[in-house]
XYZ file of C-alpha atoms in Angstrom:
772
model
C -73.295 119.691 -34.892
C -75.234 119.931 -38.115
C -72.500 118.461 -40.265
C -71.870 115.409 -38.132
C -75.460 114.261 -38.764
C -76.299 111.348 -41.069
C -79.612 109.769 -42.038
C -80.460 106.159 -42.894
C -83.552 103.953 -43.437
C -85.037 102.627 -40.222
C -84.432 98.984 -41.190
C -80.734 99.771 -41.719
C -80.593 101.497 -38.335
C -82.072 98.433 -36.627
C -79.679 96.180 -38.528
C -76.402 98.101 -38.083
C -76.832 100.704 -35.343
C -79.270 99.279 -32.813
C -77.475 97.824 -29.794
C -78.911 94.303 -30.117
C -80.360 92.241 -32.986
C -83.044 90.017 -31.430
C -83.719 86.668 -33.128
C -86.877 86.564 -35.227
C -88.623 83.998 -33.013
C -88.232 86.237 -29.963
C -89.522 89.255 -31.879
C -92.588 87.239 -32.936
C -93.188 86.197 -29.330
C -92.825 89.787 -28.068
C -95.112 91.097 -30.794
C -97.702 88.443 -29.943
C -97.758 89.637 -26.332
C -98.166 93.250 -27.426
C -100.912 92.336 -29.885
C -102.930 90.392 -27.324
C -102.635 92.986 -24.557
C -102.330 96.367 -26.252
C -103.983 96.180 -29.709
C -107.601 96.094 -30.820
C -109.182 95.658 -34.255
C -110.397 98.970 -35.601
C -113.104 99.267 -38.235
C -112.095 101.144 -41.359
C -113.901 102.172 -44.524
C -117.622 102.743 -44.995
C -120.441 101.539 -47.163
C -119.601 98.689 -49.501
C -115.877 98.608 -48.566
C -115.694 98.066 -44.824
C -112.489 96.721 -43.280
C -110.478 96.447 -40.105
C -106.947 97.132 -38.955
C -105.155 96.916 -35.636
C -104.813 99.991 -33.441
C -103.483 100.764 -29.995
C -106.120 100.441 -27.319
C -104.729 103.571 -25.677
C -104.938 105.689 -28.853
C -107.793 104.179 -30.860
C -108.132 105.774 -34.270
C -106.407 108.985 -33.148
C -102.874 110.200 -33.516
C -101.327 112.214 -30.641
C -102.114 115.536 -32.347
C -105.828 114.617 -32.469
C -106.069 113.853 -28.760
C -107.316 116.312 -26.174
C -105.091 115.662 -23.141
C -101.833 117.461 -22.628
C -98.683 116.179 -24.319
C -97.394 114.560 -21.125
C -100.638 112.624 -20.625
C -100.818 111.448 -24.241
C -97.349 109.941 -24.307
C -97.697 108.484 -20.807
C -99.645 105.719 -22.576
C -96.372 104.444 -24.029
C -95.156 103.374 -20.597
C -98.133 101.026 -20.175
C -97.421 99.498 -23.585
C -93.709 99.031 -22.981
C -94.399 97.548 -19.540
C -95.724 94.508 -21.399
C -92.213 93.955 -22.748
C -90.844 94.300 -19.208
C -93.070 91.396 -18.146
C -92.224 88.904 -20.864
C -91.723 85.314 -19.712
C -88.019 84.832 -19.043
C -88.309 81.239 -20.250
C -88.721 82.729 -23.733
C -85.607 84.904 -23.542
C -82.840 84.231 -26.114
C -79.832 82.323 -24.822
C -77.616 84.526 -22.685
C -80.053 87.434 -22.649
C -81.952 89.084 -19.851
C -84.064 92.173 -19.352
C -81.265 94.655 -18.659
C -83.074 97.993 -19.041
C -86.473 99.509 -18.302
C -88.451 102.377 -19.801
C -89.429 105.255 -17.492
C -91.781 108.154 -18.227
C -90.355 111.392 -16.735
C -92.050 114.501 -18.189
C -92.011 116.404 -14.895
C -88.768 115.195 -13.318
C -85.790 117.552 -13.372
C -82.543 115.909 -14.391
C -79.885 116.376 -11.736
C -76.540 117.264 -13.287
C -73.532 116.097 -11.309
C -71.209 118.613 -12.942
C -71.088 122.331 -13.138
C -73.873 122.992 -15.615
C -77.639 123.188 -15.533
C -80.791 121.326 -14.742
C -83.142 120.367 -17.536
C -85.830 117.816 -18.384
C -86.480 115.030 -20.829
C -89.790 113.299 -21.477
C -88.738 109.680 -20.934
C -85.654 107.527 -20.788
C -84.426 103.949 -20.670
C -82.262 103.142 -17.664
C -80.650 100.043 -16.102
C -83.163 97.662 -14.573
C -81.606 97.827 -11.113
C -82.162 101.588 -10.786
C -85.267 102.198 -8.674
C -84.788 105.779 -7.554
C -87.277 108.482 -8.501
C -84.333 110.855 -8.962
C -83.306 111.253 -12.589
C -79.559 111.609 -13.139
C -77.664 111.594 -16.469
C -75.496 108.645 -15.431
C -78.502 106.284 -15.630
C -79.730 107.311 -19.082
C -79.005 104.791 -21.832
C -81.697 106.094 -24.204
C -83.319 109.529 -23.983
C -86.754 110.254 -25.476
C -88.326 113.576 -26.451
C -91.968 113.958 -27.554
C -94.137 116.534 -29.292
C -97.842 116.224 -30.052
C -97.584 118.315 -33.185
C -95.270 117.855 -36.148
C -94.821 121.459 -37.258
C -91.373 122.568 -38.375
C -90.765 124.486 -35.162
C -91.904 121.631 -32.934
C -89.787 119.100 -34.816
C -86.681 121.267 -34.571
C -87.305 122.010 -30.909
C -87.713 118.304 -30.192
C -84.483 117.432 -31.981
C -82.578 120.249 -30.320
C -83.716 119.088 -26.895
C -82.677 115.510 -27.601
C -79.241 116.494 -28.923
C -78.801 118.808 -25.940
C -79.610 116.036 -23.483
C -77.428 113.443 -25.255
C -74.483 115.832 -25.359
C -74.955 116.670 -21.687
C -74.905 112.990 -20.728
C -71.827 112.225 -22.822
C -70.056 115.269 -21.401
C -70.972 114.269 -17.850
C -70.178 110.579 -17.938
C -66.740 109.268 -19.007
C -68.142 105.739 -19.300
C -70.059 106.642 -22.475
C -68.737 105.217 -25.714
C -72.001 106.094 -27.506
C -75.671 106.413 -26.654
C -79.140 106.374 -28.183
C -82.187 108.597 -28.479
C -85.826 108.535 -29.565
C -87.905 111.423 -30.871
C -91.649 111.310 -31.544
C -93.502 114.099 -33.304
C -97.204 113.242 -33.505
C -97.201 109.628 -34.769
C -93.707 109.663 -36.331
C -90.856 107.950 -34.443
C -87.144 108.458 -35.229
C -84.202 106.589 -33.725
C -80.856 108.242 -32.990
C -77.292 107.053 -32.420
C -74.675 109.446 -31.009
C -70.953 108.716 -31.056
C -67.566 110.383 -31.244
C -67.275 109.702 -34.977
C -70.750 110.707 -36.175
C -74.414 110.848 -35.238
C -77.100 108.892 -37.076
C -80.834 109.527 -37.325
C -83.172 106.968 -38.813
C -85.977 107.824 -41.143
C -89.202 107.964 -39.187
C -91.905 105.321 -38.923
C -95.569 105.526 -37.847
C -95.903 103.938 -34.412
C -99.715 103.927 -34.694
C -99.483 101.462 -37.606
C -96.016 99.918 -37.765
C -96.273 97.903 -34.555
C -93.568 95.390 -35.431
C -90.927 98.084 -35.896
C -92.042 99.610 -32.597
C -91.634 96.244 -30.821
C -88.296 95.557 -32.537
C -86.982 98.931 -31.371
C -87.784 98.468 -27.716
C -86.783 94.814 -27.536
C -83.408 95.836 -28.951
C -83.018 98.493 -26.265
C -84.387 96.591 -23.283
C -82.462 93.366 -23.863
C -79.106 94.865 -24.884
C -76.099 94.534 -22.610
C -74.699 97.654 -20.985
C -71.650 97.523 -23.242
C -73.890 97.305 -26.319
C -75.755 100.371 -25.081
C -72.473 102.272 -24.870
C -71.428 101.856 -21.223
C -67.686 101.158 -21.211
C -66.978 98.005 -19.182
C -63.433 99.232 -18.406
C -64.620 102.402 -16.637
C -66.381 101.925 -13.310
C -68.510 104.465 -11.495
C -67.906 104.280 -7.750
C -69.161 106.245 -4.764
C -66.654 107.466 -2.191
C -67.670 109.754 0.670
C -70.931 110.733 -1.046
C -69.118 111.640 -4.238
C -69.110 109.721 -7.516
C -65.731 109.005 -9.032
C -64.427 106.652 -11.712
C -61.972 103.797 -11.913
C -60.251 103.233 -15.268
C -58.754 99.881 -16.185
C -55.558 100.272 -18.234
C -53.430 97.213 -18.961
C -55.021 95.350 -16.035
C -54.143 98.181 -13.673
C -56.787 100.263 -11.881
C -56.647 104.051 -11.621
C -59.088 105.977 -9.417
C -59.905 109.559 -10.397
C -59.243 112.251 -7.804
C -60.046 115.416 -9.746
C -60.312 116.551 -13.355
C -57.325 118.348 -14.825
C -58.928 119.006 -18.190
C -62.573 118.161 -18.849
C -64.233 120.738 -21.096
C -67.838 120.921 -22.191
C -67.374 120.283 -25.889
C -69.746 121.908 -28.350
C -70.269 118.784 -30.450
C -70.698 115.116 -29.684
C -68.301 113.884 -32.363
C -64.582 114.481 -31.950
C -61.725 113.540 -29.644
C -63.452 114.526 -26.369
C -60.202 114.644 -24.449
C -60.377 114.234 -20.698
C -57.387 114.401 -18.359
C -57.680 113.246 -14.751
C -55.503 113.273 -11.681
C -55.565 109.640 -10.567
C -54.092 107.254 -8.014
C -53.541 103.562 -8.552
C -55.621 101.043 -6.585
C -55.512 97.254 -6.485
C -59.104 96.679 -7.660
C -62.575 98.220 -7.617
C -63.493 96.689 -4.258
C -64.455 99.118 -1.494
C -61.444 98.152 0.592
C -59.040 98.671 -2.315
C -60.532 102.081 -3.121
C -59.689 103.241 0.400
C -56.053 102.131 0.118
C -54.237 103.627 -2.896
C -50.993 101.960 -3.907
C -47.510 103.557 -3.781
C -48.490 105.812 -0.875
C -51.072 107.536 -3.028
C -48.665 108.593 -5.787
C -50.540 110.781 -8.253
C -50.593 110.205 -11.998
C -52.310 111.931 -14.912
C -54.648 109.818 -17.027
C -55.711 110.971 -20.477
C -58.848 109.603 -22.122
C -59.268 110.470 -25.811
C -60.926 109.227 -29.015
C -58.623 108.838 -32.040
C -59.253 108.095 -35.697
C -59.161 104.379 -36.398
C -55.744 103.424 -37.757
C -53.936 106.528 -36.500
C -50.827 106.193 -34.387
C -51.237 106.614 -30.648
C -49.117 109.010 -28.606
C -47.253 106.064 -27.105
C -46.353 104.662 -30.510
C -45.399 108.083 -31.866
C -43.056 108.706 -28.952
C -41.505 105.273 -29.474
C -40.830 106.157 -33.130
C -39.319 109.520 -32.185
C -37.105 108.079 -29.438
C -35.927 105.283 -31.743
C -34.834 107.916 -34.268
C -33.120 109.981 -31.578
C -31.163 106.920 -30.495
C -29.374 107.082 -33.843
C -29.335 110.725 -34.947
C -27.328 111.170 -38.127
C -28.208 114.800 -38.899
C -25.012 116.963 -38.892
C -26.593 119.597 -36.674
C -23.208 121.020 -35.584
C -22.901 122.611 -39.030
C -26.135 124.585 -38.610
C -26.451 125.340 -34.890
C -24.572 127.665 -32.565
C -22.138 125.990 -30.207
C -24.279 126.469 -27.037
C -27.342 124.971 -28.701
C -25.353 122.136 -30.253
C -23.861 121.383 -26.824
C -27.339 121.111 -25.305
C -28.259 118.594 -27.970
C -24.996 116.700 -27.509
C -25.621 116.194 -23.811
C -29.285 115.361 -24.302
C -28.613 112.777 -27.009
C -25.497 111.306 -25.413
C -27.246 110.610 -22.124
C -30.597 109.844 -23.751
C -32.194 112.599 -21.710
C -34.596 113.541 -24.456
C -37.396 111.775 -22.647
C -37.368 114.534 -20.019
C -38.805 116.943 -22.612
C -41.892 114.780 -23.165
C -44.532 113.407 -20.833
C -43.467 109.974 -19.590
C -46.096 107.308 -20.340
C -46.482 104.645 -17.631
C -48.976 102.513 -19.541
C -51.478 102.921 -22.337
C -54.255 100.961 -23.974
C -56.464 101.118 -27.043
C -60.151 100.444 -26.505
C -63.374 99.993 -28.444
C -64.345 101.623 -31.705
C -67.476 103.406 -32.824
C -69.585 101.982 -35.611
C -68.356 102.562 -39.136
C -70.505 104.326 -41.726
C -71.716 102.032 -44.547
C -70.330 103.038 -47.933
C -73.101 101.599 -50.093
C -75.022 104.846 -50.476
C -77.818 104.017 -48.040
C -76.438 106.510 -45.533
C -76.312 110.178 -46.457
C -75.141 113.348 -44.677
C -78.109 115.503 -43.808
C -77.308 118.773 -41.997
C -80.944 119.816 -42.369
C -81.762 117.373 -39.575
C -80.719 120.122 -37.183
C -81.730 123.093 -39.308
C -82.407 125.698 -36.668
C -82.804 128.713 -38.967
C -86.117 128.407 -40.848
C -86.542 132.170 -40.764
C -84.225 135.155 -40.692
C -82.648 135.991 -37.372
C -83.951 139.018 -35.551
C -81.525 141.874 -35.079
C -81.240 141.082 -31.380
C -80.543 137.394 -31.978
C -78.005 138.233 -34.674
C -76.277 140.606 -32.269
C -75.995 137.894 -29.640
C -74.790 135.446 -32.264
C -71.751 137.541 -33.095
C -68.466 136.378 -31.689
C -67.563 138.707 -28.881
C -64.543 140.753 -29.800
C -64.468 139.392 -33.331
C -64.931 141.349 -36.513
C -66.584 138.348 -38.070
C -70.317 137.799 -37.730
C -71.441 134.284 -38.460
C -74.952 134.416 -36.993
C -75.440 130.771 -37.796
C -75.121 131.423 -41.535
C -72.349 131.189 -44.077
C -70.913 134.514 -45.124
C -70.845 135.473 -48.748
C -67.762 134.133 -50.432
C -66.896 131.654 -47.689
C -65.912 128.155 -48.592
C -68.695 125.566 -48.883
C -68.742 122.668 -46.443
C -66.126 120.078 -47.299
C -66.890 116.414 -47.578
C -66.297 114.648 -44.300
C -64.910 111.170 -43.967
C -66.791 110.250 -40.758
C -63.829 108.128 -39.793
C -64.403 105.456 -37.205
C -62.955 106.468 -33.858
C -61.496 104.293 -31.154
C -60.732 104.882 -27.511
C -57.218 105.494 -26.310
C -56.113 105.865 -22.715
C -52.679 106.552 -21.355
C -51.284 107.210 -17.912
C -48.536 109.809 -17.437
C -46.003 109.420 -14.651
C -46.268 113.110 -13.742
C -49.140 115.386 -12.847
C -48.484 118.891 -14.066
C -50.391 121.956 -15.066
C -50.605 123.677 -18.439
C -48.594 126.837 -18.843
C -51.746 128.939 -19.097
C -52.172 128.245 -15.367
C -48.631 129.355 -14.477
C -48.253 132.712 -12.740
C -44.555 133.459 -13.122
C -43.042 135.238 -16.119
C -39.669 133.549 -15.707
C -41.129 130.036 -15.491
C -43.225 130.764 -18.580
C -40.203 131.574 -20.716
C -38.324 128.627 -19.225
C -41.247 126.498 -20.414
C -40.956 128.044 -23.880
C -37.238 127.221 -23.777
C -37.961 123.570 -22.904
C -40.680 123.347 -25.545
C -38.297 124.690 -28.164
C -35.770 121.951 -27.314
C -38.534 119.338 -27.564
C -39.481 120.630 -31.022
C -35.829 120.691 -32.078
C -35.510 117.050 -31.006
C -38.622 116.243 -33.037
C -37.025 117.995 -36.008
C -33.927 115.794 -35.683
C -36.268 112.791 -35.664
C -38.072 114.261 -38.731
C -41.431 114.744 -36.975
C -43.690 117.807 -36.709
C -46.013 118.273 -33.738
C -48.912 120.130 -35.460
C -50.846 120.842 -32.247
C -48.830 123.314 -30.172
C -50.976 125.139 -27.634
C -50.849 126.281 -24.029
C -52.693 123.132 -23.014
C -50.046 120.872 -24.534
C -47.097 122.410 -22.678
C -47.173 120.951 -19.176
C -45.316 122.377 -16.177
C -44.088 119.593 -13.889
C -42.769 120.575 -10.471
C -39.338 119.072 -9.729
C -38.796 120.864 -6.394
C -40.766 123.501 -4.486
C -41.121 126.387 -6.902
C -39.010 124.665 -9.593
C -40.582 123.436 -12.828
C -39.658 121.813 -16.075
C -41.911 121.864 -19.117
C -42.872 118.741 -21.009
C -44.532 118.513 -24.400
C -47.648 116.357 -24.603
C -50.540 115.458 -26.905
C -48.680 114.037 -29.876
C -51.692 112.356 -31.486
C -51.499 114.789 -34.407
C -47.732 114.554 -34.792
C -46.611 113.346 -38.185
C -43.432 112.471 -40.015
C -42.318 115.469 -42.033
C -42.406 115.367 -45.799
C -42.091 118.285 -48.192
C -43.244 116.058 -51.056
C -46.862 116.180 -49.910
C -49.556 117.269 -52.266
C -52.753 118.948 -51.141
C -53.876 117.336 -47.913
C -57.426 117.077 -46.640
C -56.277 116.815 -43.045
C -58.133 119.559 -41.144
C -55.065 120.034 -38.957
C -53.127 121.292 -41.982
C -55.869 122.867 -44.057
C -57.638 125.965 -42.860
C -59.932 125.814 -45.899
C -62.189 123.331 -44.212
C -65.172 125.134 -42.774
C -65.719 122.402 -40.235
C -62.342 123.173 -38.689
C -64.021 124.089 -35.403
C -66.844 121.559 -35.536
C -64.557 118.999 -33.965
C -64.596 119.158 -30.187
C -60.861 118.853 -29.821
C -60.670 122.456 -31.054
C -61.119 123.776 -27.554
C -59.033 126.509 -26.073
C -56.489 124.231 -24.473
C -56.220 121.667 -27.198
C -56.128 122.038 -30.950
C -57.195 125.639 -30.585
C -57.372 128.053 -33.517
C -55.743 130.620 -31.227
C -52.281 129.239 -31.911
C -52.670 127.779 -35.393
C -50.208 129.006 -38.016
C -51.828 131.748 -40.032
C -51.702 129.878 -43.347
C -53.294 126.811 -41.759
C -55.981 128.803 -39.976
C -56.852 130.988 -42.944
C -56.483 128.415 -45.686
C -54.570 131.010 -47.730
C -50.914 131.236 -48.745
C -48.848 134.238 -47.712
C -48.103 135.582 -51.191
C -47.088 138.962 -52.540
C -46.498 140.314 -49.037
C -43.524 142.426 -48.030
C -41.877 143.140 -44.710
C -38.504 144.633 -43.782
C -36.552 142.000 -41.882
C -33.669 142.745 -39.546
C -31.381 139.794 -38.818
C -30.123 139.222 -35.268
C -27.104 141.420 -34.578
C -27.678 143.838 -37.467
C -28.083 147.550 -36.956
C -31.576 149.006 -37.082
C -32.312 150.546 -40.445
C -30.190 148.009 -42.334
C -32.787 145.527 -43.554
C -31.821 142.583 -45.718
C -35.155 142.608 -47.513
C -37.870 143.288 -48.148
C -38.791 139.665 -48.751
C -41.502 138.817 -51.243
C -43.157 135.426 -51.098
C -43.104 134.240 -54.717
C -46.355 133.239 -56.382
C -44.972 129.800 -57.194
C -44.351 128.905 -53.540
C -45.926 126.651 -52.497
C -46.425 124.858 -55.796
C -49.590 123.227 -54.509
C -52.225 124.289 -52.038
C -53.096 123.158 -49.399
C -49.477 123.029 -48.229
C -47.541 120.360 -46.398
C -47.087 121.079 -42.705
C -43.689 122.745 -42.230
C -41.357 122.632 -39.231
C -41.523 126.405 -38.892
C -45.309 126.200 -38.468
C -44.640 124.747 -34.998
C -42.422 127.745 -34.271
C -45.189 130.089 -35.364
C -47.542 128.395 -32.907
C -44.956 129.081 -30.191
C -44.953 132.736 -31.275
C -48.751 132.941 -30.946
C -48.528 131.292 -27.498
C -46.055 133.974 -26.377
C -48.175 136.799 -27.772
C -51.414 135.464 -26.250
C -49.757 135.029 -22.854
C -48.256 138.516 -22.763
C -51.553 140.106 -23.814
C -54.204 138.071 -22.061
C -52.478 136.943 -18.872
C -51.864 140.481 -17.625
C -54.011 142.837 -15.502
C -54.052 145.508 -18.192
C -57.186 146.429 -20.126
C -55.612 147.488 -23.470
C -53.750 144.167 -23.617
C -56.838 142.135 -22.720
C -58.933 143.987 -25.275
C -56.432 143.370 -28.072
C -56.097 139.699 -27.144
C -59.844 139.196 -27.379
C -59.886 140.802 -30.823
C -56.955 138.757 -32.075
C -57.670 135.342 -30.551
C -61.155 134.202 -31.467
C -63.019 130.932 -31.792
C -63.623 131.320 -35.514
C -63.030 129.191 -38.579
C -60.933 132.006 -40.043
C -58.447 134.329 -38.331
C -59.980 137.550 -37.080
C -59.131 140.695 -39.012
C -56.913 141.821 -36.128
C -55.011 138.536 -36.119
C -54.514 138.758 -39.863
C -53.274 142.336 -39.817
C -50.883 141.655 -36.929
C -49.352 138.729 -38.752
C -49.256 140.337 -42.186
C -47.802 143.657 -41.073
C -44.298 143.447 -39.648
C -43.893 145.520 -36.484
C -47.630 146.151 -36.155
C -47.994 149.136 -33.797
C -50.981 147.701 -31.911
C -48.766 145.193 -30.081
C -46.551 147.908 -28.603
C -49.546 150.143 -27.856
C -51.420 147.395 -25.996
C -48.498 145.843 -24.118
C -48.398 146.264 -20.354
C -45.879 149.039 -19.509
C -43.722 146.631 -17.512
C -43.455 144.324 -20.524
C -42.649 146.879 -23.222
C -39.040 145.678 -23.450
C -40.366 142.285 -24.695
C -41.990 143.829 -27.766
C -38.682 143.926 -29.642
C -37.917 140.163 -29.419
C -41.530 139.407 -30.310
C -41.128 141.454 -33.480
C -37.752 139.848 -34.235
C -39.282 136.383 -33.971
C -42.083 137.506 -36.247
C -39.569 138.793 -38.773
C -37.698 135.525 -38.630
C -40.862 133.567 -39.440
C -41.480 135.827 -42.397
C -37.990 135.204 -43.662
C -38.498 131.475 -43.233
C -41.685 131.447 -45.279
C -40.054 133.576 -47.953
C -36.958 131.437 -48.316
C -38.743 128.066 -48.489
C -36.027 126.101 -46.597
C -34.671 123.001 -48.241
C -34.516 119.880 -46.128
C -33.663 119.444 -42.469
C -30.519 121.603 -42.676
C -32.480 124.606 -43.882
C -34.914 124.313 -40.994
C -32.056 123.866 -38.526
C -30.802 127.308 -39.524
C -34.232 128.797 -38.825
C -34.449 127.034 -35.475
C -30.982 128.302 -34.596
C -31.975 131.892 -35.372
C -35.191 131.480 -33.372
C -33.095 130.231 -30.452
C -30.683 133.156 -30.756
C -33.535 135.618 -30.280
C -35.231 133.540 -27.592
C -32.025 133.377 -25.558
C -32.072 137.166 -25.182
C -35.412 137.092 -23.360
C -34.334 135.776 -19.896
C -31.990 138.746 -19.506
C -34.862 141.097 -20.237
C -37.202 139.219 -17.910
C -34.690 139.591 -15.063
C -35.047 143.350 -15.400
C -38.823 143.153 -14.936
C -39.434 143.538 -11.213
C -42.532 142.533 -9.239
C -44.584 141.342 -12.166
C -46.831 138.303 -11.972
C -49.411 137.049 -14.395
C -52.944 137.649 -13.179
C -55.773 135.237 -12.827
C -57.713 135.627 -16.092
C -60.864 136.637 -14.213
C -59.194 139.228 -12.007
C -59.976 142.942 -12.393
C -57.932 144.766 -15.001
C -55.650 147.637 -14.111
C -58.262 150.301 -14.764
C -60.268 148.879 -11.871
C -62.900 147.521 -14.216
C -63.958 143.931 -14.432
C -63.586 142.465 -17.872
C -66.816 142.840 -19.735
C -68.781 139.608 -19.910
C -71.546 138.388 -22.085
C -75.046 138.065 -20.791
C -76.370 134.578 -20.232
C -77.764 134.380 -23.729
C -74.610 135.728 -25.310
C -72.183 132.985 -24.431
C -71.640 131.854 -27.959
C -75.215 130.622 -28.369
C -78.484 132.132 -29.429
C -81.539 131.596 -27.281
C -82.527 128.375 -29.042
C -79.199 126.808 -28.180
C -77.647 127.467 -31.588
C -73.887 127.498 -31.448
C -72.507 130.484 -33.263
C -68.776 130.067 -33.084
C -68.577 128.388 -36.466
C -70.607 128.146 -39.645
C -70.727 124.380 -39.496
C -72.075 124.173 -35.958
C -75.352 125.974 -35.572
C -76.750 123.647 -32.917
C -74.882 123.645 -29.648
C -75.136 120.959 -27.050
C -76.742 123.311 -24.578
C -80.286 122.724 -25.773
C -83.250 125.027 -25.938
C -84.071 127.823 -23.560
C -86.968 125.751 -22.253
C -84.673 122.933 -21.164
C -81.273 124.417 -20.401
C -81.667 126.820 -17.532
C -78.049 127.374 -16.536
C -75.080 127.003 -18.860
C -71.334 127.166 -18.543
C -69.734 130.442 -19.430
C -68.454 129.171 -22.750
C -67.209 132.630 -23.579
C -64.876 132.584 -20.598
C -63.726 129.105 -21.563
C -62.880 130.350 -25.043
C -60.949 133.314 -23.686
C -58.825 131.309 -21.277
C -57.817 127.699 -21.891
C -57.790 126.856 -18.200
C -61.086 128.377 -17.104
C -63.218 125.274 -17.199
C -60.731 122.946 -15.547
C -60.177 125.464 -12.766
C -63.923 125.790 -12.114
C -64.337 122.037 -11.940
C -61.404 121.566 -9.595
C -62.797 124.275 -7.324
C -66.165 122.556 -7.299
C -64.557 119.229 -6.457
């Protein structure tokens, strides 16, 4: 999270980021009440220059670090002070305002997580006024506070880590959260925090033992804000049904009640898309009676909740553009495609059946936006805010910080020669929600080899249709290919998640879009880069590595040629591409399909050599692992054949043919749509041979990813401190993200197995559904 952090002056924070700007007359009234009830004159100076100043009655002339009681007792005094603001005369309230929130001191109360996760503590929080329970749950927290008596480097960093951990936990737990706030105090210094999906802001600190007006302004802003101003989404309602909390989303004046999560990962950062997908049913309203009577006989839908960059096209609008193009296809594809493939397109286009290859959207809606970052220079990026490495890591910590199965050791530090952090835009993000007509499951949860390759077949047709419409997908992964059951045991695959899709252009110059540029070190700092969505597992090698494939040779055998008669080797010329970073090519989507096939055939099998290779190749790193690089650079790499399950050996040949085809594509630099149609046709020709091979494979099913491997061993797992974090909560999967949302060892007692989540895209969703 370090590189999503910004810093600003405290007056700017109160002006632009605080939830509510109280009128000056109300601030003067509130300050007057605090002064009369909580402040005393304090003598200062000696001898000939005596003087007085105001001081808190509870603290006198001391700062927290000078006081004898324990930390919890020292900061308990704040509750008595803030209670004065709770008791202000409501006749003095600004028009339309009321006391909406209250401050609660909670140094000993354990926070009760409602999701699979862990219990932890925070020192105080601000919650809705109507909440009277002694139980502390994340859903009630509007502002979280963390305190330390001392202001040493270690104490400051621990305090900040605990706050970020708690804020991330709340925003992961509660889909109502658009943004939220935090307070840290180290000795007498107070800092204010704003967390959102676009960026996180920390104010410069102020001295609460002297700057009483800023202190009063801060808490009046929090206590008298509306729930929407504090970040609670008014279009998402938290409801209790049969002793379980669920949510009702409003989309285009329709109400959808969540039944279970389909995809709801614990993201490693607060900023990013934070995609959630729910199984929902439609209800008439949020009344108790309506919640018990779903409409349409309880028909199930899938609802996706995601944060997009302001100004970007939504999936609904992108699909509308694509379908409008497909209504009037003018590309002479018959000249480039084989007759069977051209016939499939003819029937699909003639009957306008292309919608069956994409998730059908019932309704969608754009929501609120995060705050924008001022561009006047008063706000500056400051990754040192969460600098968790003041000293060198111990050998043991460095060992735990290494990506399991990866040859790359980040250990929370940038490796020599790696690219420096790129400038981030901190683009404003806005909510987007859409409801799909079908509830499916991602192909990484399918268990049948035949249905998997049928899904690849359907996905290929969807990508070919996008090519005819002149669009590239740019986000192919196992989580974006959805299996929808059409009859018992019968499935079709639909392509989803088109938010990153883009009109193709080979005239592009170097792009700074992190989806097309692997050079950006913060590639993984965005939470949408989770295993099932936007994952580096399936990124094209050039995109993932940020390097062009130049001066590389491989013997390529065209479909139908005799072995030993190569029409190569191909050499990628130094002048292709003419600029770097490259434009995103159509064949990049095909390469992602190739990585999906390889990952599935290695990881989804009960065979230890295959699992081991998959975990070396597919890693959560900002650069491809050495194994991934060597497999892609070396045509016919022997490790694939050596690691493949014996029953699947016959599939190694088409995998290598597809790889060779991609190499030929990159070498030839296709010109225009027709050139790419030829590549797609050749890809299809090889792919069409696979079903015949699959039919010869008897009694083979994919295994559950956590099942024992064939040797009888359980897959090796990391210890609790080795799940991609060091013991201070530092995330170690990427150089840009040294502070993970799991918090310090003191606070976070039980964490998700993030390592398992990274190995299998469906692990988290499956755990949550089981829990539900």
